[in-house]
Amino acid sequence: MILFKRKKMFGFFICNFDTPSCMLFHFINCPNTQVHFIVASCENMISGKGMRPGDIVTASNGKTIEVNNTNAEGGLTLADALVYACNQGIVDLATLTGACVVALGPSIAGVFTPNDDLAKELFQASEASGEKFWRMPLEESYWESMKSGVADMVNTGGRQGGAINAALFLKQMHVDMAGPVLNDKKHVATGFGISTLVEWVLKNSSS
């Protein structure tokens, strides 16, 4: 998580970038701006304490979640990070769903948000950075597939509209960058999103 703070504006970036990429924020000149890094992580090794299908977990805000897919543990961890930052303006970036890669391919990240102003700022920053984003719909009727009979919600919806379901689960400004975060030919991480966030921070710190 990257916490962005300036005199009259508070915001969070939540992301899973490597540390060297995140350190770029330390060197940019942003008057009256603080950038903090908050890591939401958990053990993911197989053990007797691992999640099982049908388990019910309680998020840090008290919401209960039925685990119907143990391979979607990242959303659970990310959700608690969002709860931690919920009183601020939030942009999270995550390699969340294969469904978004199927929809947009390997070069474009999907943007999910009900906030038109925040989306506009992000896309203006992306024009300067050259990184590619595409705004995706947040179809509220799809939330039906996220309902549980034994908890407040399940942790994954159906395969249809999978990226939208994941974004509805988070309920915040969300960028699904599962496609462009890796270069499959070179087998390396691309650092996707960093340039756009730097542009966003620079613009807002000087405005």
Coordinates of N, CA and C in Angstrom, one line a residue:
M1 N 0.9 -1.2 0.0 CA 0.0 0.0 0.0 C 0.9 1.2 0.0
I2 N 0.6 2.2 -0.8 CA 1.3 3.5 -0.8 C 0.3 4.5 -0.3
L3 N 0.7 5.2 0.7 CA -0.1 6.3 1.3 C 0.4 7.6 0.7
F4 N -0.5 8.3 0.0 CA -0.2 9.6 -0.5 C -0.9 10.6 0.3
K5 N -0.1 11.6 0.8 CA -0.7 12.7 1.6 C -0.2 14.0 1.2
R6 N -1.1 15.0 1.1 CA -0.7 16.4 0.9 C -1.6 17.3 1.7
K7 N -1.3 18.6 1.7 CA -1.9 19.5 2.7 C -3.4 19.4 2.8
K8 N -4.1 19.4 1.6 CA -5.5 19.4 1.6 C -6.1 18.2 1.0
M9 N -5.3 17.1 0.8 CA -5.8 16.0 0.2 C -5.1 14.7 0.8
F10 N -5.9 13.7 1.0 CA -5.4 12.5 1.5 C -5.8 11.4 0.5
G11 N -4.9 10.4 0.3 CA -5.2 9.3 -0.6 C -4.3 8.1 -0.3
F12 N -4.7 7.0 -0.8 CA -3.9 5.8 -0.6 C -3.7 5.1 -2.0
F13 N -2.5 4.6 -2.2 CA -2.3 3.7 -3.3 C -2.0 2.3 -2.6
I14 N -2.7 1.3 -3.0 CA -2.5 0.0 -2.5 C -2.0 -0.9 -3.6
C15 N -0.8 -1.5 -3.5 CA -0.3 -2.2 -4.7 C 0.7 -3.3 -4.2
N16 N 1.1 -4.1 -5.2 CA 2.0 -5.2 -4.9 C 3.3 -5.1 -5.7
F17 N 3.8 -3.8 -5.8 CA 5.0 -3.6 -6.6 C 6.2 -4.1 -5.7
D18 N 7.3 -4.4 -6.4 CA 8.5 -4.7 -5.7 C 9.1 -3.4 -5.0
T19 N 9.9 -3.6 -4.0 CA 10.5 -2.5 -3.2 C 11.3 -1.5 -4.1
P20 N 12.2 -1.9 -5.0 CA 12.9 -0.9 -5.7 C 12.0 0.0 -6.6
S21 N 11.0 -0.6 -7.1 CA 10.0 0.3 -7.9 C 9.4 1.3 -7.0
C22 N 8.9 0.9 -5.8 CA 8.3 1.8 -4.9 C 9.2 2.9 -4.4
M23 N 10.5 2.6 -4.3 CA 11.5 3.5 -3.9 C 11.6 4.7 -4.8
L24 N 11.1 4.6 -6.0 CA 11.1 5.8 -6.9 C 10.4 7.0 -6.3
F25 N 9.4 6.7 -5.5 CA 8.6 7.8 -4.9 C 9.5 8.5 -3.9
H26 N 10.5 7.9 -3.4 CA 11.3 8.6 -2.4 C 12.1 9.7 -3.0
F27 N 12.4 9.6 -4.3 CA 13.3 10.5 -5.0 C 12.6 11.6 -5.7
I28 N 11.3 11.5 -5.9 CA 10.7 12.6 -6.7 C 10.4 13.8 -5.7
N29 N 10.4 14.9 -6.3 CA 10.3 16.2 -5.5 C 8.8 16.6 -5.5
C30 N 8.2 16.3 -4.4 CA 6.8 16.6 -4.2 C 6.6 17.5 -3.0
P31 N 6.5 18.8 -3.2 CA 6.3 19.7 -2.0 C 5.1 19.4 -1.2
N32 N 5.2 19.4 0.1 CA 4.0 19.2 1.0 C 3.4 17.8 0.8
T33 N 4.2 16.8 0.3 CA 3.7 15.5 0.1 C 4.5 14.5 0.8
Q34 N 3.8 13.5 1.4 CA 4.4 12.4 2.0 C 3.9 11.1 1.3
V35 N 4.8 10.2 1.1 CA 4.4 8.9 0.5 C 4.9 7.8 1.5
H36 N 3.9 7.0 1.9 CA 4.2 5.9 2.9 C 3.9 4.6 2.2
F37 N 4.5 3.5 2.7 CA 4.3 2.2 2.1 C 3.8 1.3 3.2
I38 N 2.7 0.7 3.0 CA 2.1 -0.2 4.0 C 1.9 -1.6 3.3
V39 N 2.5 -2.6 3.8 CA 2.4 -3.9 3.1 C 1.4 -4.8 3.8
A40 N 0.4 -5.2 3.1 CA -0.6 -6.2 3.6 C -0.2 -7.6 3.1
S41 N 0.3 -8.4 3.9 CA 0.8 -9.7 3.5 C 0.4 -10.8 4.5
C42 N 0.5 -12.0 4.0 CA 0.2 -13.1 4.9 C 0.9 -14.4 4.4
E43 N 1.0 -15.4 5.2 CA 1.6 -16.7 4.8 C 0.7 -17.4 3.8
N44 N 1.4 -18.0 2.8 CA 0.6 -18.6 1.7 C 1.1 -20.1 1.5
M45 N 1.8 -20.6 2.5 CA 2.3 -22.0 2.4 C 1.2 -22.9 2.8
I46 N 1.3 -24.1 2.3 CA 0.3 -25.2 2.7 C 0.6 -25.6 4.1
S47 N -0.4 -25.7 4.9 CA -0.3 -26.1 6.3 C -1.6 -26.6 6.9
G48 N -1.6 -27.1 8.1 CA -2.8 -27.5 8.7 C -3.8 -26.4 9.0
K49 N -3.2 -25.2 9.0 CA -4.0 -24.0 9.3 C -4.5 -23.3 8.1
G50 N -4.2 -23.9 6.9 CA -4.6 -23.2 5.7 C -6.1 -23.2 5.5
M51 N -6.6 -22.2 4.7 CA -8.0 -22.1 4.4 C -8.5 -23.3 3.7
R52 N -9.8 -23.7 3.9 CA -10.5 -24.7 3.2 C -11.8 -24.2 2.6
P53 N -12.2 -24.7 1.5 CA -13.5 -24.3 0.9 C -14.6 -24.5 2.0
G54 N -15.4 -23.5 2.2 CA -16.5 -23.5 3.2 C -16.1 -22.8 4.5
D55 N -14.8 -22.5 4.6 CA -14.4 -21.7 5.8 C -15.1 -20.4 5.8
I56 N -15.3 -19.8 6.9 CA -15.8 -18.4 7.0 C -14.8 -17.6 7.8
V57 N -14.3 -16.6 7.2 CA -13.4 -15.7 7.8 C -14.0 -14.3 8.1
T58 N -13.5 -13.6 9.1 CA -14.0 -12.3 9.4 C -13.0 -11.3 9.1
A59 N -13.4 -10.3 8.2 CA -12.5 -9.2 7.9 C -12.3 -8.3 9.0
S60 N -11.4 -7.4 8.9 CA -11.1 -6.5 10.0 C -12.2 -5.5 10.3
N61 N -13.2 -5.3 9.4 CA -14.3 -4.4 9.6 C -15.5 -5.2 10.1
G62 N -15.3 -6.5 10.4 CA -16.4 -7.3 11.0 C -17.2 -8.1 10.0
K63 N -17.0 -7.8 8.7 CA -17.8 -8.5 7.6 C -17.3 -9.9 7.5
T64 N -18.3 -10.9 7.4 CA -17.9 -12.3 7.3 C -17.9 -12.7 5.8
I65 N -16.9 -13.6 5.5 CA -16.7 -14.0 4.1 C -16.6 -15.5 4.0
E66 N -17.4 -16.1 3.2 CA -17.4 -17.5 3.0 C -16.3 -17.8 1.9
V67 N -15.3 -18.6 2.2 CA -14.3 -19.0 1.3 C -14.8 -20.1 0.3
N68 N -15.1 -19.7 -0.9 CA -15.5 -20.7 -1.9 C -14.4 -21.0 -2.9
N69 N -13.3 -20.2 -2.8 CA -12.1 -20.4 -3.7 C -10.9 -20.1 -2.9
T70 N -10.1 -21.1 -2.5 CA -8.9 -20.9 -1.7 C -7.7 -20.2 -2.6
N71 N -7.9 -20.2 -3.9 CA -6.9 -19.6 -4.7 C -7.1 -18.1 -4.8
A72 N -8.1 -17.5 -4.2 CA -8.4 -16.1 -4.2 C -8.1 -15.5 -2.9
E73 N -7.0 -15.9 -2.3 CA -6.6 -15.4 -1.0 C -6.1 -13.9 -1.1
G74 N -5.6 -13.5 -2.2 CA -5.1 -12.2 -2.4 C -6.2 -11.1 -2.1
G75 N -7.4 -11.4 -2.6 CA -8.5 -10.5 -2.4 C -8.8 -10.3 -0.9
L76 N -8.7 -11.3 -0.2 CA -9.0 -11.2 1.3 C -8.0 -10.3 2.0
T77 N -6.7 -10.5 1.6 CA -5.6 -9.7 2.2 C -5.8 -8.2 1.8
L78 N -6.1 -8.0 0.5 CA -6.2 -6.7 -0.1 C -7.4 -6.0 0.6
A79 N -8.5 -6.8 0.8 CA -9.7 -6.2 1.4 C -9.4 -5.6 2.8
D80 N -8.6 -6.3 3.6 CA -8.2 -5.7 4.9 C -7.3 -4.5 4.8
A81 N -6.5 -4.5 3.8 CA -5.7 -3.3 3.5 C -6.6 -2.1 3.2
L82 N -7.7 -2.3 2.4 CA -8.6 -1.3 2.0 C -9.4 -0.8 3.2
V83 N -9.8 -1.8 4.1 CA -10.5 -1.4 5.4 C -9.6 -0.4 6.2
Y84 N -8.3 -0.8 6.2 CA -7.4 0.1 7.0 C -7.3 1.5 6.5
A85 N -7.5 1.6 5.1 CA -7.4 3.0 4.5 C -8.8 3.5 4.1
C86 N -9.9 3.0 4.7 CA -11.2 3.2 4.1 C -11.7 4.7 4.4
N87 N -11.1 5.4 5.3 CA -11.5 6.8 5.5 C -10.8 7.8 4.6
Q88 N -10.0 7.3 3.6 CA -9.3 8.2 2.7 C -9.7 7.9 1.3
G89 N -9.3 8.7 0.3 CA -9.4 8.4 -1.1 C -8.5 7.3 -1.4
I90 N -8.9 6.3 -2.2 CA -8.1 5.1 -2.3 C -8.0 4.8 -3.8
V91 N -6.8 4.4 -4.2 CA -6.5 3.7 -5.5 C -5.7 2.5 -5.2
D92 N -6.3 1.3 -5.5 CA -5.5 0.1 -5.4 C -5.1 -0.5 -6.7
L93 N -3.9 -1.0 -6.8 CA -3.4 -1.7 -8.0 C -3.1 -3.1 -7.6
A94 N -3.6 -4.1 -8.3 CA -3.3 -5.5 -8.0 C -3.4 -6.4 -9.2
T95 N -2.6 -7.4 -9.1 CA -2.7 -8.5 -10.1 C -3.8 -9.5 -9.7
L96 N -5.0 -9.0 -9.8 CA -6.1 -9.7 -9.1 C -6.8 -10.8 -9.9
T97 N -7.1 -10.7 -11.2 CA -7.8 -11.7 -11.8 C -7.3 -12.0 -13.2
G98 N -7.3 -13.3 -13.5 CA -7.0 -13.8 -14.9 C -8.1 -13.3 -15.9
A99 N -9.3 -13.1 -15.3 CA -10.4 -12.6 -16.2 C -10.1 -11.3 -16.8
C100 N -9.4 -10.4 -16.1 CA -9.1 -9.1 -16.7 C -8.1 -9.3 -17.9
V101 N -7.2 -10.3 -17.7 CA -6.2 -10.6 -18.8 C -7.0 -11.1 -20.0
V102 N -8.0 -11.9 -19.8 CA -8.8 -12.5 -20.9 C -9.5 -11.3 -21.6
A103 N -10.0 -10.4 -20.8 CA -10.8 -9.3 -21.4 C -9.9 -8.3 -22.2
L104 N -8.8 -7.9 -21.6 CA -8.0 -6.8 -22.1 C -6.6 -7.2 -22.6
G105 N -6.2 -8.4 -22.5 CA -4.9 -8.8 -23.0 C -3.8 -8.5 -22.1
P106 N -2.6 -8.6 -22.6 CA -1.4 -8.5 -21.7 C -0.8 -7.1 -21.6
S107 N -1.4 -6.1 -22.3 CA -0.8 -4.8 -22.3 C -1.7 -3.7 -21.6
I108 N -2.9 -4.0 -21.2 CA -3.9 -3.0 -20.7 C -4.4 -3.4 -19.4
A109 N -4.4 -2.5 -18.4 CA -5.0 -2.7 -17.1 C -6.4 -2.2 -17.1
G110 N -7.3 -2.9 -16.3 CA -8.6 -2.5 -16.2 C -8.8 -1.6 -15.0
V111 N -9.6 -0.5 -15.2 CA -9.9 0.4 -14.1 C -11.4 0.3 -13.7
F112 N -11.6 0.1 -12.4 CA -13.0 0.0 -11.9 C -13.2 1.1 -10.8
T113 N -14.1 2.0 -11.0 CA -14.4 3.0 -10.0 C -15.7 3.7 -10.3
P114 N -16.4 4.0 -9.2 CA -17.6 4.8 -9.4 C -17.3 6.3 -9.4
N115 N -16.0 6.7 -9.1 CA -15.6 8.1 -9.0 C -15.1 8.6 -10.3
D116 N -15.9 9.4 -11.0 CA -15.5 9.9 -12.3 C -14.3 10.8 -12.3
D117 N -14.3 11.7 -11.2 CA -13.2 12.6 -11.1 C -11.8 11.9 -10.9
L118 N -11.8 10.9 -10.0 CA -10.6 10.2 -9.8 C -10.2 9.4 -11.0
A119 N -11.1 8.8 -11.7 CA -10.8 8.1 -13.0 C -10.2 9.1 -14.0
K120 N -10.7 10.3 -14.1 CA -10.2 11.3 -15.0 C -8.8 11.7 -14.7
E121 N -8.5 11.8 -13.4 CA -7.1 12.1 -13.0 C -6.1 11.0 -13.3
L122 N -6.6 9.8 -13.1 CA -5.7 8.6 -13.4 C -5.4 8.5 -14.9
F123 N -6.4 8.7 -15.7 CA -6.2 8.6 -17.1 C -5.4 9.8 -17.7
Q124 N -5.5 10.9 -17.1 CA -4.6 12.0 -17.5 C -3.2 11.7 -17.1
A125 N -3.0 11.1 -16.0 CA -1.6 10.7 -15.6 C -1.1 9.6 -16.5
S126 N -2.0 8.7 -16.9 CA -1.5 7.6 -17.8 C -1.2 8.1 -19.2
E127 N -1.8 9.2 -19.6 CA -1.4 9.8 -20.9 C 0.0 10.4 -20.9
A128 N 0.4 10.9 -19.8 CA 1.8 11.4 -19.6 C 2.8 10.3 -19.5
S129 N 2.3 9.1 -18.9 CA 3.3 8.0 -18.6 C 3.4 7.1 -19.8
G130 N 2.3 7.1 -20.6 CA 2.3 6.1 -21.8 C 1.8 4.8 -21.4
E131 N 1.4 4.5 -20.2 CA 0.8 3.2 -19.8 C -0.6 3.2 -20.2
K132 N -1.1 2.0 -20.5 CA -2.5 1.8 -21.0 C -3.4 1.3 -20.0
F133 N -4.6 2.0 -19.9 CA -5.6 1.7 -19.0 C -7.0 1.7 -19.7
W134 N -7.9 0.9 -19.3 CA -9.3 1.0 -19.9 C -10.3 0.9 -18.8
R135 N -11.2 1.8 -18.8 CA -12.2 1.8 -17.7 C -13.3 0.7 -18.0
M136 N -13.5 0.0 -16.9 CA -14.4 -1.2 -17.0 C -15.7 -0.9 -16.2
P137 N -16.8 -1.5 -16.5 CA -18.1 -1.3 -15.8 C -18.1 -1.9 -14.4
L138 N -18.8 -1.2 -13.5 CA -19.1 -1.8 -12.2 C -20.6 -2.1 -12.2
E139 N -20.9 -3.3 -12.6 CA -22.3 -3.7 -12.7 C -22.8 -4.2 -11.4
E140 N -23.6 -3.4 -10.7 CA -24.0 -3.7 -9.3 C -24.9 -5.0 -9.3
S141 N -25.6 -5.3 -10.4 CA -26.5 -6.5 -10.4 C -25.6 -7.8 -10.3
Y142 N -24.3 -7.7 -10.6 CA -23.5 -8.9 -10.5 C -23.2 -9.3 -9.1
W143 N -23.5 -8.3 -8.2 CA -23.3 -8.6 -6.7 C -24.1 -9.8 -6.3
E144 N -25.1 -10.2 -7.0 CA -25.9 -11.3 -6.6 C -25.1 -12.6 -6.6
S145 N -24.1 -12.7 -7.4 CA -23.3 -13.9 -7.5 C -22.3 -13.9 -6.3
M146 N -22.2 -12.8 -5.6 CA -21.2 -12.7 -4.5 C -21.9 -13.0 -3.1
K147 N -23.2 -13.2 -3.1 CA -23.9 -13.4 -1.9 C -23.8 -14.8 -1.4
S148 N -23.8 -14.9 0.0 CA -23.6 -16.2 0.6 C -24.8 -16.5 1.5
G149 N -25.1 -17.8 1.7 CA -26.2 -18.2 2.6 C -25.7 -18.3 4.0
V150 N -24.4 -18.3 4.3 CA -23.9 -18.5 5.6 C -23.0 -17.3 6.1
A151 N -22.7 -16.3 5.2 CA -21.9 -15.2 5.6 C -22.4 -14.0 4.8
D152 N -21.7 -12.8 5.0 CA -22.1 -11.6 4.3 C -21.9 -11.7 2.8
M153 N -20.8 -12.5 2.5 CA -20.5 -12.6 1.0 C -19.5 -13.8 0.9
V154 N -19.3 -14.2 -0.4 CA -18.3 -15.2 -0.7 C -17.1 -14.4 -1.2
N155 N -16.0 -15.1 -1.4 CA -14.7 -14.3 -1.8 C -14.5 -14.3 -3.3
T156 N -15.3 -15.1 -4.0 CA -15.3 -15.0 -5.5 C -16.7 -15.3 -6.0
G157 N -17.0 -14.6 -7.1 CA -18.3 -14.8 -7.8 C -18.1 -15.8 -8.9
G158 N -19.0 -15.9 -9.9 CA -18.9 -16.8 -11.0 C -17.8 -16.4 -12.0
R159 N -17.6 -17.3 -12.9 CA -16.6 -17.1 -14.0 C -17.0 -15.9 -14.9
Q160 N -18.3 -15.8 -15.2 CA -18.7 -14.7 -16.0 C -18.6 -13.4 -15.3
G161 N -17.9 -12.5 -16.0 CA -17.7 -11.2 -15.3 C -16.8 -11.2 -14.1
G162 N -15.8 -12.1 -14.2 CA -15.0 -12.4 -13.0 C -14.2 -11.1 -12.5
A163 N -13.7 -10.4 -13.4 CA -13.0 -9.2 -13.0 C -13.9 -8.1 -12.4
I164 N -15.1 -8.0 -12.9 CA -16.1 -7.1 -12.3 C -16.5 -7.6 -10.9
N165 N -16.7 -8.9 -10.7 CA -17.1 -9.4 -9.4 C -16.0 -9.1 -8.4
A166 N -14.7 -9.3 -8.8 CA -13.6 -9.0 -7.9 C -13.6 -7.6 -7.5
A167 N -13.8 -6.7 -8.4 CA -13.9 -5.2 -8.1 C -15.0 -4.9 -7.2
L168 N -16.2 -5.5 -7.4 CA -17.3 -5.3 -6.5 C -17.0 -5.7 -5.1
F169 N -16.2 -6.8 -5.0 CA -15.8 -7.3 -3.7 C -15.0 -6.3 -2.9
L170 N -14.2 -5.5 -3.6 CA -13.3 -4.5 -3.0 C -14.0 -3.2 -2.8
K171 N -14.9 -2.9 -3.7 CA -15.7 -1.6 -3.5 C -14.9 -0.4 -3.3
Q172 N -13.8 -0.3 -4.1 CA -13.0 0.9 -4.1 C -12.5 1.2 -5.5
M173 N -11.8 2.3 -5.7 CA -11.1 2.6 -6.9 C -10.0 1.4 -7.1
H174 N -10.2 0.6 -8.2 CA -9.4 -0.6 -8.3 C -8.8 -0.7 -9.7
V175 N -7.5 -0.9 -9.8 CA -6.9 -1.2 -11.1 C -6.4 -2.6 -11.1
D176 N -6.9 -3.4 -12.0 CA -6.5 -4.8 -12.2 C -5.5 -4.8 -13.3
M177 N -4.2 -5.0 -12.9 CA -3.1 -5.0 -13.8 C -2.5 -6.4 -14.0
A178 N -3.3 -7.4 -13.9 CA -2.8 -8.8 -14.0 C -2.1 -9.0 -15.4
G179 N -2.5 -8.3 -16.4 CA -1.9 -8.5 -17.7 C -0.6 -7.8 -17.9
P180 N -0.5 -6.5 -17.8 CA 0.7 -5.8 -18.1 C 1.8 -5.8 -17.0
V181 N 1.5 -6.4 -15.9 CA 2.5 -6.4 -14.8 C 3.7 -7.3 -15.1
L182 N 3.6 -8.2 -16.0 CA 4.7 -9.1 -16.4 C 4.9 -9.1 -17.9
N183 N 6.2 -9.2 -18.3 CA 6.6 -9.4 -19.7 C 6.8 -10.9 -19.8
D184 N 5.9 -11.6 -20.5 CA 6.0 -13.1 -20.6 C 7.2 -13.5 -21.4
K185 N 7.5 -12.7 -22.5 CA 8.6 -13.1 -23.3 C 10.0 -13.0 -22.6
K186 N 10.1 -12.0 -21.8 CA 11.4 -11.8 -21.1 C 11.4 -12.4 -19.7
H187 N 10.2 -12.8 -19.2 CA 10.0 -13.4 -17.9 C 10.5 -12.4 -16.8
V188 N 10.1 -11.2 -16.9 CA 10.4 -10.2 -15.9 C 9.2 -9.3 -15.6
A189 N 9.2 -8.7 -14.4 CA 8.2 -7.8 -14.0 C 8.4 -6.4 -14.8
T190 N 7.4 -5.8 -15.1 CA 7.5 -4.5 -15.9 C 7.5 -3.3 -15.0
G191 N 7.0 -3.4 -13.8 CA 6.9 -2.2 -12.9 C 5.7 -1.4 -13.4
F192 N 4.7 -2.0 -14.0 CA 3.6 -1.3 -14.6 C 2.8 -0.5 -13.5
G193 N 2.4 0.7 -13.8 CA 1.7 1.5 -12.8 C 2.5 2.5 -12.1
I194 N 3.8 2.2 -11.9 CA 4.6 3.2 -11.1 C 4.7 4.5 -11.8
S195 N 4.9 4.5 -13.2 CA 5.1 5.8 -13.9 C 3.8 6.6 -13.8
T196 N 2.6 5.9 -13.9 CA 1.4 6.6 -13.8 C 1.1 7.2 -12.4
L197 N 1.5 6.5 -11.4 CA 1.3 7.0 -10.0 C 2.2 8.1 -9.8
V198 N 3.5 8.1 -10.3 CA 4.4 9.2 -10.1 C 3.8 10.4 -10.8
E199 N 3.3 10.3 -12.0 CA 2.7 11.4 -12.7 C 1.5 12.0 -11.9
W200 N 0.7 11.1 -11.3 CA -0.5 11.5 -10.5 C 0.0 12.3 -9.3
V201 N 1.0 11.7 -8.6 CA 1.5 12.4 -7.4 C 2.1 13.8 -7.7
L202 N 2.9 13.8 -8.7 CA 3.5 15.1 -9.1 C 2.4 16.2 -9.5
K203 N 1.4 15.7 -10.2 CA 0.4 16.7 -10.6 C -0.4 17.2 -9.4
N204 N -0.7 16.3 -8.5 CA -1.6 16.7 -7.4 C -0.7 17.5 -6.3
S205 N 0.5 17.2 -6.2 CA 1.3 17.9 -5.2 C 1.6 19.3 -5.6
S206 N 1.5 19.6 -6.9 CA 1.8 21.0 -7.4 C 0.5 21.8 -7.7
S207 N -0.6 21.1 -7.6 CA -1.9 21.8 -7.9 C -2.4 22.5 -6.6

